[in-house]
Amino acid sequence: MLAAARLGDPVAHTASKGWMMAGLIAGALIGAAAVVVTGGAALTLVAAAAAGAAAGGGLGEVLGTMSWAPRHVTGSLISGSFNVFVNGRPAVRAHLSQGICSDHPGSPQLVAQGSSTVFINGQPAARMEDMLTCSAVISAGSPNVFIGGATVTTDDISPEIPGWVNWTMAAVGVAAAAVLAGPVVAVLGAFGGFVGGEGGAWIGGKIFGVGSDGQKWSMLGGSLLGGYAGAKGAGLAARGVPEAPAINPGELTAAPDYLNAVSKFTGKSSAEIEGFYKQMNEQGATYQELVGKAVDKYGLTPDEGHAVFGYTTKLFYRDLNQTLLAGGSPESEGLSSLIQSGLDKMPSSSPVQYRGWRLEDPEALAKFDADFAPGKTVESNFWSTAPSEADAYVADRNVVIRTDQARDISDLAFGVHYHGLIGKPIYSSETLIPPGVPFKVIGTDSAGRIILEQL
């Protein structure tokens, strides 16, 4: 039985708003701190903070409505019965009596709840703990008059926390869980939590009474158990579905754009290109491991990794450079673009590079000398270079190149890793200058090498 409500008795709001905000902040800090301590990426940090905030906010909201949680008086009851009195003061009735609430200024709020068995002026008698339409509760009543019966609600009650706030917190929590644990776990966990909470609230209401602390604890417990069961079920279901084997980025099949580009430029079929790589494997050149490591190390796509590595083999190196020297072609664009985008992700090399040109006949030699005469300007295509004289290819004409455009491709260079398998000198490093870099021919050094200065 509850104390009868009278004109002038106070009304109060629970701590749910304040505790929700405190829970939001504390949950976010705990979630973020956990990721910082254990290590994690920025997206994980944000997701953990969001998940913590949503969980903390929801928990704070529920705990703030418990009977032991502090309440703050926000007004009083301002109207009562014209002919029924309790302790000499007009008795308060649901639907007819009103109260004022400083949290909801403006029109007075109706008393929205009362006894299911005791009526005053044809409406349920209001008691301590019954609610007004703004969710404020009657926080005090008669010291010696008590009214029994279950609680009935006569008017719609606006929740202290608007529904959209709870739905937003739920959505943020599910989205954060999807980032941290995957969408299936997030959705099934949320569904399990919802069903468990509803079930717990129903059971708690039957055992402890509707609106009681026992019902609220039952709802929290049901939500936790339901959420755990849903997430656990998602995990078990996922284990039962075999995962598709991951493709090693070093495998040729992981680079379809590269295969198409090589086929388009060289005119070779996919089978012919795959045969070239198979022959490398048979010689001991395990390119799959080499390309796979470089992809992970430098953030390359498999297509970019294979394009840079492929350039260092004899698959298309000479033909591509001759095509670019002649002005390029539509067939070479795709392959050149993949090599270039891969180069952009490789580290820069030293500012002085060395290179040799092999010129097969007097006509080619004469043309080179004319093009690389002192004072002339030349433009690179893909130039394989070396940062040390020891690794430089020595040929008919040798060049010293001063540039900031050379990229270190040693981790993807056939000559660095596999030349020994085919009886050629092994390089300790290899670099590559991309097309389109302009140079001025300065002259020659004491060793007869042509000096190029980047413009």
Coordinates of C-alpha atoms in Angstrom, one line a residue:
M1 CA 0.0 0.0 0.0
L2 CA 1.2 3.5 -0.8
A3 CA 0.7 6.9 0.9
A4 CA -2.3 8.8 -0.4
A5 CA -1.5 11.9 -2.4
R6 CA -2.8 15.4 -1.3
L7 CA -2.9 18.9 -2.6
G8 CA 0.6 20.5 -2.1
D9 CA 2.6 17.2 -2.0
P10 CA 5.9 17.4 -3.9
V11 CA 6.7 15.9 -7.3
A12 CA 10.2 14.9 -8.4
H13 CA 12.1 13.7 -11.3
T14 CA 14.6 10.8 -11.2
A15 CA 18.3 11.0 -11.8
S16 CA 18.0 9.1 -15.1
K17 CA 19.1 12.1 -17.3
G18 CA 22.1 13.0 -15.2
W19 CA 23.1 9.4 -14.8
M20 CA 22.7 8.8 -18.5
M21 CA 25.1 11.7 -19.3
A22 CA 27.6 10.5 -16.7
G23 CA 27.3 7.0 -18.1
L24 CA 27.9 8.2 -21.7
I25 CA 31.0 10.1 -20.7
A26 CA 32.4 7.3 -18.4
G27 CA 31.6 4.6 -20.9
A28 CA 33.3 6.5 -23.7
L29 CA 36.4 7.1 -21.6
I30 CA 36.6 3.5 -20.5
G31 CA 36.2 2.2 -24.1
A32 CA 38.8 4.5 -25.4
A33 CA 41.2 3.8 -22.6
A34 CA 40.9 0.1 -23.2
V35 CA 41.9 0.4 -26.8
V36 CA 44.8 2.8 -26.0
V37 CA 46.2 0.4 -23.4
T38 CA 45.8 -2.7 -25.6
G39 CA 46.8 -0.9 -28.8
G40 CA 44.4 -0.3 -31.7
A41 CA 43.7 1.7 -34.8
A42 CA 41.8 5.0 -34.9
L43 CA 38.6 3.4 -36.2
T44 CA 38.7 0.8 -33.4
L45 CA 39.3 3.6 -30.9
V46 CA 36.3 5.5 -32.1
A47 CA 34.1 2.4 -32.2
A48 CA 35.2 1.3 -28.7
A49 CA 34.4 4.8 -27.3
A50 CA 31.0 4.8 -29.0
A51 CA 30.2 1.3 -27.8
G52 CA 31.2 2.3 -24.2
A53 CA 29.2 5.5 -24.4
A54 CA 26.1 3.7 -25.6
A55 CA 26.3 1.0 -23.0
G56 CA 27.2 3.4 -20.2
G57 CA 24.4 5.8 -21.1
G58 CA 21.8 3.1 -21.2
L59 CA 22.9 1.6 -17.9
G60 CA 23.0 5.1 -16.3
E61 CA 19.5 5.8 -17.5
V62 CA 18.0 2.6 -16.0
L63 CA 19.9 2.9 -12.7
G64 CA 18.8 6.5 -12.3
T65 CA 15.2 5.4 -12.1
M66 CA 15.8 3.0 -9.2
S67 CA 14.0 3.8 -5.9
W68 CA 17.3 4.3 -4.1
A69 CA 18.6 6.7 -6.7
P70 CA 18.5 10.4 -5.7
R71 CA 15.5 12.5 -6.9
H72 CA 15.2 16.2 -7.2
V73 CA 11.9 18.0 -6.4
T74 CA 10.7 19.9 -9.4
G75 CA 7.2 21.0 -8.3
S76 CA 4.0 20.1 -6.4
L77 CA 0.4 19.0 -6.8
I78 CA -1.8 22.1 -7.4
S79 CA -5.4 20.7 -7.6
G80 CA -7.4 18.0 -5.8
S81 CA -10.9 16.8 -5.0
F82 CA -13.7 19.3 -4.1
N83 CA -15.3 16.9 -1.6
V84 CA -12.8 14.2 -0.5
F85 CA -10.0 15.2 1.9
V86 CA -6.9 13.4 3.3
N87 CA -5.5 14.9 6.5
G88 CA -7.6 18.0 5.8
R89 CA -6.2 18.5 2.3
P90 CA -8.0 17.8 -1.0
A91 CA -7.2 14.2 -2.2
V92 CA -5.5 13.9 -5.6
R93 CA -7.1 11.9 -8.4
A94 CA -5.6 10.6 -11.7
H95 CA -6.7 12.3 -14.9
L96 CA -8.4 15.2 -13.0
S97 CA -5.7 16.6 -10.7
Q98 CA -2.7 18.5 -11.9
G99 CA 0.8 19.4 -10.8
I100 CA 3.4 21.9 -11.9
C101 CA 7.0 20.9 -12.8
S102 CA 10.0 23.2 -13.3
D103 CA 11.5 20.7 -15.7
H104 CA 8.5 21.2 -17.9
P105 CA 7.4 24.8 -17.6
G106 CA 4.2 26.0 -19.2
S107 CA 0.9 24.2 -18.8
P108 CA 0.4 22.1 -15.7
Q109 CA 0.9 18.4 -15.9
L110 CA -2.0 15.9 -15.3
V111 CA -1.6 13.2 -12.7
A112 CA -1.6 10.2 -15.0
Q113 CA -1.6 7.2 -12.5
G114 CA -3.6 5.9 -9.6
S115 CA -5.0 2.9 -7.8
S116 CA -6.9 0.2 -9.6
T117 CA -9.2 -0.4 -6.7
V118 CA -9.8 2.9 -5.0
F119 CA -11.6 5.8 -6.8
I120 CA -12.2 9.4 -5.9
N121 CA -14.8 11.4 -8.0
G122 CA -14.9 8.5 -10.4
Q123 CA -11.1 8.4 -11.1
P124 CA -8.2 6.3 -9.6
A125 CA -6.9 7.7 -6.3
A126 CA -3.4 9.0 -6.7
R127 CA -0.6 7.9 -4.3
M128 CA 3.0 8.4 -3.6
E129 CA 5.2 7.0 -6.6
D130 CA 2.4 7.5 -9.1
M131 CA 3.4 9.6 -12.1
L132 CA 2.4 12.7 -13.9
T133 CA 2.3 13.0 -17.6
C134 CA 5.8 14.5 -17.7
S135 CA 7.2 11.4 -15.9
A136 CA 7.6 13.2 -12.6
V137 CA 6.6 11.1 -9.6
I138 CA 4.6 12.0 -6.5
S139 CA 7.5 11.9 -4.0
A140 CA 5.6 12.3 -0.7
G141 CA 2.1 11.6 0.7
S142 CA 0.0 11.2 3.8
P143 CA 1.9 9.8 6.9
N144 CA -1.1 7.8 8.0
V145 CA -3.5 7.2 5.1
F146 CA -2.5 4.5 2.6
I147 CA -4.2 3.2 -0.5
G148 CA -3.8 -0.2 -2.1
G149 CA -4.3 -1.7 -5.5
A150 CA -2.2 -2.1 -8.6
T151 CA -1.1 1.0 -10.5
V152 CA -3.3 2.0 -13.5
T153 CA -2.4 4.6 -16.1
T154 CA -5.1 7.0 -17.3
D155 CA -3.1 9.3 -19.5
D156 CA -0.1 9.1 -21.8
I157 CA 3.2 9.7 -20.0
S158 CA 6.1 11.3 -21.8
P159 CA 9.4 9.4 -20.9
E160 CA 12.1 11.4 -19.1
I161 CA 14.5 10.3 -21.8
P162 CA 12.9 10.8 -25.3
G163 CA 12.5 7.7 -27.4
W164 CA 14.8 9.0 -30.1
V165 CA 17.6 9.3 -27.7
N166 CA 17.4 5.7 -26.7
W167 CA 17.1 4.6 -30.4
T168 CA 20.1 6.7 -31.2
M169 CA 22.1 5.2 -28.4
A170 CA 21.0 1.7 -29.6
A171 CA 22.0 2.5 -33.2
V172 CA 25.4 3.8 -32.2
G173 CA 26.0 0.8 -30.0
V174 CA 25.1 -1.7 -32.8
A175 CA 27.2 0.2 -35.3
A176 CA 30.2 0.3 -32.9
A177 CA 29.7 -3.4 -32.2
A178 CA 29.6 -4.1 -36.0
V179 CA 33.1 -2.4 -36.3
L180 CA 34.5 -4.3 -33.3
A181 CA 33.0 -7.7 -33.7
G182 CA 31.3 -7.8 -37.2
P183 CA 27.8 -7.1 -38.4
V184 CA 26.3 -10.6 -37.7
V185 CA 27.5 -10.6 -34.1
A186 CA 26.2 -7.0 -33.6
V187 CA 22.8 -7.6 -35.1
L188 CA 22.2 -11.0 -33.3
G189 CA 23.6 -9.6 -30.1
A190 CA 21.3 -6.6 -30.2
F191 CA 18.3 -8.8 -31.1
G192 CA 19.1 -11.1 -28.2
G193 CA 19.5 -8.2 -25.8
F194 CA 16.1 -6.7 -26.9
V195 CA 14.3 -10.0 -26.5
G196 CA 16.1 -10.8 -23.2
G197 CA 15.3 -7.4 -21.8
E198 CA 11.6 -7.7 -22.7
G199 CA 11.4 -11.1 -21.3
G200 CA 13.2 -10.1 -18.1
A201 CA 10.9 -7.1 -17.7
W202 CA 7.8 -9.3 -18.1
I203 CA 9.0 -11.8 -15.5
G204 CA 10.2 -9.1 -13.1
G205 CA 6.9 -7.4 -13.4
K206 CA 5.0 -10.6 -12.5
I207 CA 7.3 -11.4 -9.5
F208 CA 8.3 -7.9 -8.1
G209 CA 5.6 -5.7 -9.6
V210 CA 5.4 -3.3 -12.5
G211 CA 7.9 -0.4 -12.2
S212 CA 9.7 -1.9 -9.2
D213 CA 13.4 -2.1 -8.8
G214 CA 13.1 -5.9 -9.1
Q215 CA 11.6 -5.5 -12.5
K216 CA 14.3 -3.1 -13.7
W217 CA 17.1 -5.5 -12.4
S218 CA 15.3 -8.3 -14.2
M219 CA 15.2 -6.3 -17.4
L220 CA 19.0 -5.5 -17.2
G221 CA 19.8 -9.1 -16.4
G222 CA 17.7 -10.4 -19.3
S223 CA 19.3 -7.9 -21.7
L224 CA 22.8 -9.0 -20.7
L225 CA 22.0 -12.7 -21.0
G226 CA 20.1 -12.3 -24.2
G227 CA 22.8 -10.2 -25.8
Y228 CA 25.5 -12.7 -24.7
A229 CA 23.4 -15.6 -26.1
G230 CA 22.8 -13.8 -29.4
A231 CA 26.5 -12.9 -29.9
K232 CA 27.6 -16.4 -28.8
G233 CA 25.1 -17.9 -31.3
A234 CA 26.5 -15.7 -34.1
G235 CA 30.0 -16.8 -33.3
L236 CA 29.0 -20.5 -33.3
A237 CA 27.1 -20.1 -36.5
A238 CA 30.1 -18.4 -38.1
R239 CA 32.4 -21.3 -37.1
G240 CA 30.1 -23.7 -38.9
V241 CA 30.5 -21.8 -42.2
P242 CA 33.9 -22.5 -43.7
E243 CA 35.8 -19.4 -44.7
A244 CA 36.9 -19.1 -48.3
P245 CA 40.7 -19.5 -48.3
A246 CA 42.5 -16.2 -48.5
I247 CA 44.4 -15.6 -51.7
N248 CA 48.1 -14.8 -51.2
P249 CA 48.6 -11.4 -52.7
G250 CA 51.9 -12.7 -54.2
E251 CA 50.0 -15.2 -56.3
L252 CA 49.5 -14.2 -59.9
T253 CA 45.7 -14.9 -59.6
A254 CA 45.5 -12.0 -57.1
A255 CA 46.5 -9.5 -59.8
P256 CA 44.0 -9.8 -62.6
D257 CA 44.5 -6.2 -63.7
Y258 CA 48.2 -6.7 -64.1
L259 CA 47.6 -9.9 -66.1
N260 CA 45.2 -8.1 -68.4
A261 CA 47.6 -5.2 -68.8
V262 CA 50.6 -7.5 -69.7
S263 CA 48.5 -9.5 -72.1
K264 CA 47.2 -6.3 -73.8
F265 CA 50.7 -4.9 -74.2
T266 CA 52.7 -8.0 -75.1
G267 CA 49.9 -9.8 -77.0
K268 CA 50.7 -12.9 -74.9
S269 CA 47.8 -15.1 -73.7
S270 CA 47.2 -15.6 -69.9
A271 CA 48.5 -19.1 -70.3
E272 CA 51.7 -17.9 -71.8
I273 CA 52.2 -15.3 -69.1
E274 CA 51.5 -17.9 -66.4
G275 CA 54.0 -20.2 -68.1
F276 CA 56.7 -17.6 -67.7
Y277 CA 56.0 -17.3 -64.0
K278 CA 55.9 -21.1 -63.6
Q279 CA 59.3 -21.3 -65.2
M280 CA 60.6 -18.8 -62.6
N281 CA 59.2 -21.0 -59.8
E282 CA 60.9 -24.1 -61.3
Q283 CA 64.2 -22.2 -61.3
G284 CA 63.7 -21.4 -57.6
A285 CA 62.5 -17.8 -57.9
T286 CA 59.6 -17.9 -55.4
Y287 CA 58.1 -14.6 -56.5
Q288 CA 54.9 -15.2 -54.6
E289 CA 56.7 -14.8 -51.3
L290 CA 58.6 -11.7 -52.5
V291 CA 55.6 -9.9 -53.9
G292 CA 53.4 -10.8 -50.9
K293 CA 55.9 -9.4 -48.4
A294 CA 56.2 -6.1 -50.4
V295 CA 52.5 -5.7 -50.7
D296 CA 52.1 -5.9 -46.9
K297 CA 55.2 -3.8 -46.2
Y298 CA 54.4 -0.9 -48.5
G299 CA 50.6 -1.0 -48.8
L300 CA 50.7 -1.9 -52.5
T301 CA 47.8 -3.6 -54.2
P302 CA 48.7 -7.0 -55.6
D303 CA 48.4 -5.5 -59.1
E304 CA 51.0 -2.8 -58.2
G305 CA 53.3 -5.3 -56.5
H306 CA 53.3 -7.6 -59.5
A307 CA 53.7 -4.7 -62.0
V308 CA 56.9 -3.4 -60.3
F309 CA 58.3 -6.9 -59.9
G310 CA 57.4 -7.9 -63.5
Y311 CA 59.2 -4.8 -64.8
T312 CA 62.5 -6.1 -63.3
T313 CA 62.1 -9.4 -65.2
K314 CA 62.6 -9.9 -68.9
L315 CA 58.9 -10.3 -69.5
F316 CA 58.3 -6.9 -71.0
Y317 CA 61.1 -4.6 -69.7
R318 CA 62.9 -3.9 -73.0
D319 CA 59.7 -3.7 -75.2
L320 CA 58.0 -1.3 -72.7
N321 CA 60.9 1.1 -72.6
Q322 CA 61.2 1.1 -76.4
T323 CA 57.5 1.9 -76.7
L324 CA 57.7 4.7 -74.2
L325 CA 60.8 6.1 -75.9
A326 CA 58.8 6.2 -79.1
G327 CA 56.0 8.2 -77.4
G328 CA 54.0 5.4 -75.8
S329 CA 50.9 3.5 -77.1
P330 CA 47.3 2.8 -75.9
E331 CA 48.4 -0.8 -75.2
S332 CA 51.2 0.4 -72.9
E333 CA 49.1 2.8 -70.8
G334 CA 47.6 0.3 -68.4
L335 CA 50.9 -1.4 -67.6
S336 CA 52.7 1.9 -67.2
S337 CA 50.0 3.2 -64.9
L338 CA 50.2 0.1 -62.6
I339 CA 54.0 0.4 -62.4
Q340 CA 53.8 4.1 -61.7
S341 CA 51.2 3.8 -59.0
G342 CA 53.3 1.1 -57.3
L343 CA 56.4 3.3 -57.5
D344 CA 54.6 6.1 -55.8
K345 CA 54.3 3.9 -52.7
M346 CA 57.9 2.8 -52.7
P347 CA 60.6 4.6 -50.6
S348 CA 62.8 7.3 -52.1
S349 CA 66.4 6.5 -52.8
S350 CA 69.7 8.5 -52.6
P351 CA 70.0 11.7 -54.7
V352 CA 72.8 10.3 -56.9
Q353 CA 72.1 7.3 -59.1
Y354 CA 74.1 5.4 -61.7
R355 CA 73.0 3.7 -64.9
G356 CA 74.5 2.2 -68.1
W357 CA 73.0 2.1 -71.6
R358 CA 73.6 -0.8 -73.9
L359 CA 73.5 0.4 -77.5
E360 CA 73.6 -2.4 -80.0
D361 CA 74.8 -0.7 -83.2
P362 CA 76.7 2.4 -84.4
E363 CA 73.5 4.2 -85.4
A364 CA 72.0 3.8 -81.9
L365 CA 75.2 5.0 -80.4
A366 CA 75.3 8.1 -82.6
K367 CA 71.7 8.9 -81.8
F368 CA 72.3 8.6 -78.1
D369 CA 75.4 10.8 -78.2
A370 CA 73.4 13.5 -80.1
D371 CA 70.5 13.3 -77.7
F372 CA 72.8 13.4 -74.6
A373 CA 75.1 16.1 -75.8
P374 CA 76.1 18.8 -73.2
G375 CA 73.4 21.4 -72.8
K376 CA 70.6 19.2 -74.1
T377 CA 67.4 18.3 -72.2
V378 CA 66.3 14.7 -71.9
E379 CA 63.3 13.1 -70.3
S380 CA 63.2 9.8 -68.6
N381 CA 61.1 6.8 -69.4
F382 CA 61.3 4.0 -66.8
W383 CA 65.1 4.1 -66.0
S384 CA 66.5 1.2 -63.9
T385 CA 69.3 2.7 -61.8
A386 CA 71.5 1.9 -58.8
P387 CA 72.4 4.1 -55.8
S388 CA 75.9 2.7 -55.8
E389 CA 78.5 2.3 -58.6
A390 CA 79.1 -1.3 -57.5
D391 CA 75.5 -2.2 -58.5
A392 CA 75.3 -0.1 -61.6
Y393 CA 75.1 -1.8 -65.0
V394 CA 78.2 -0.8 -67.0
A395 CA 77.6 -0.6 -70.7
D396 CA 78.4 1.4 -73.9
R397 CA 77.4 4.7 -72.3
N398 CA 77.3 5.3 -68.5
V399 CA 75.5 8.1 -66.7
V400 CA 75.5 9.8 -63.3
I401 CA 72.0 11.0 -62.4
R402 CA 71.3 13.6 -59.8
T403 CA 67.6 13.3 -58.9
D404 CA 65.1 13.1 -56.1
Q405 CA 62.7 10.9 -58.1
A406 CA 64.5 7.5 -57.8
R407 CA 62.5 4.9 -55.9
D408 CA 64.0 2.0 -54.1
I409 CA 62.5 -1.2 -55.5
S410 CA 65.1 -3.6 -54.0
D411 CA 62.4 -5.6 -52.2
L412 CA 60.8 -6.4 -55.6
A413 CA 63.8 -6.6 -57.9
F414 CA 64.5 -9.9 -59.7
G415 CA 68.2 -9.0 -59.9
V416 CA 68.6 -8.5 -56.2
H417 CA 66.9 -11.7 -55.2
Y418 CA 67.2 -14.2 -58.1
H419 CA 70.1 -13.3 -60.4
G420 CA 72.2 -16.0 -58.8
L421 CA 69.8 -18.6 -60.0
I422 CA 70.5 -17.8 -63.6
G423 CA 74.2 -17.2 -63.3
K424 CA 74.1 -13.4 -63.3
P425 CA 75.7 -11.0 -60.8
I426 CA 73.5 -10.3 -57.8
Y427 CA 72.7 -6.7 -57.1
S428 CA 72.5 -5.4 -53.5
S429 CA 70.0 -2.8 -54.5
E430 CA 68.0 -1.5 -57.4
T431 CA 66.1 1.7 -58.0
L432 CA 63.7 3.0 -60.7
I433 CA 63.1 6.5 -62.0
P434 CA 59.6 7.0 -63.4
P435 CA 58.8 8.4 -66.9
G436 CA 58.5 12.1 -67.5
V437 CA 61.3 13.5 -65.3
P438 CA 63.3 16.2 -67.2
F439 CA 67.1 16.3 -67.0
K440 CA 69.7 18.7 -68.3
V441 CA 73.0 17.2 -69.7
I442 CA 75.7 18.9 -67.8
G443 CA 78.7 17.2 -69.4
T444 CA 81.0 14.3 -68.4
D445 CA 83.1 13.5 -65.3
S446 CA 86.7 12.3 -65.2
A447 CA 85.6 8.7 -65.7
G448 CA 83.8 9.7 -68.9
R449 CA 80.3 9.3 -67.5
I450 CA 77.6 11.7 -68.6
I451 CA 76.2 13.8 -65.9
L452 CA 72.4 14.5 -65.8
E453 CA 70.9 17.1 -63.5
Q454 CA 67.2 17.0 -62.7
L455 CA 65.4 20.2 -63.7

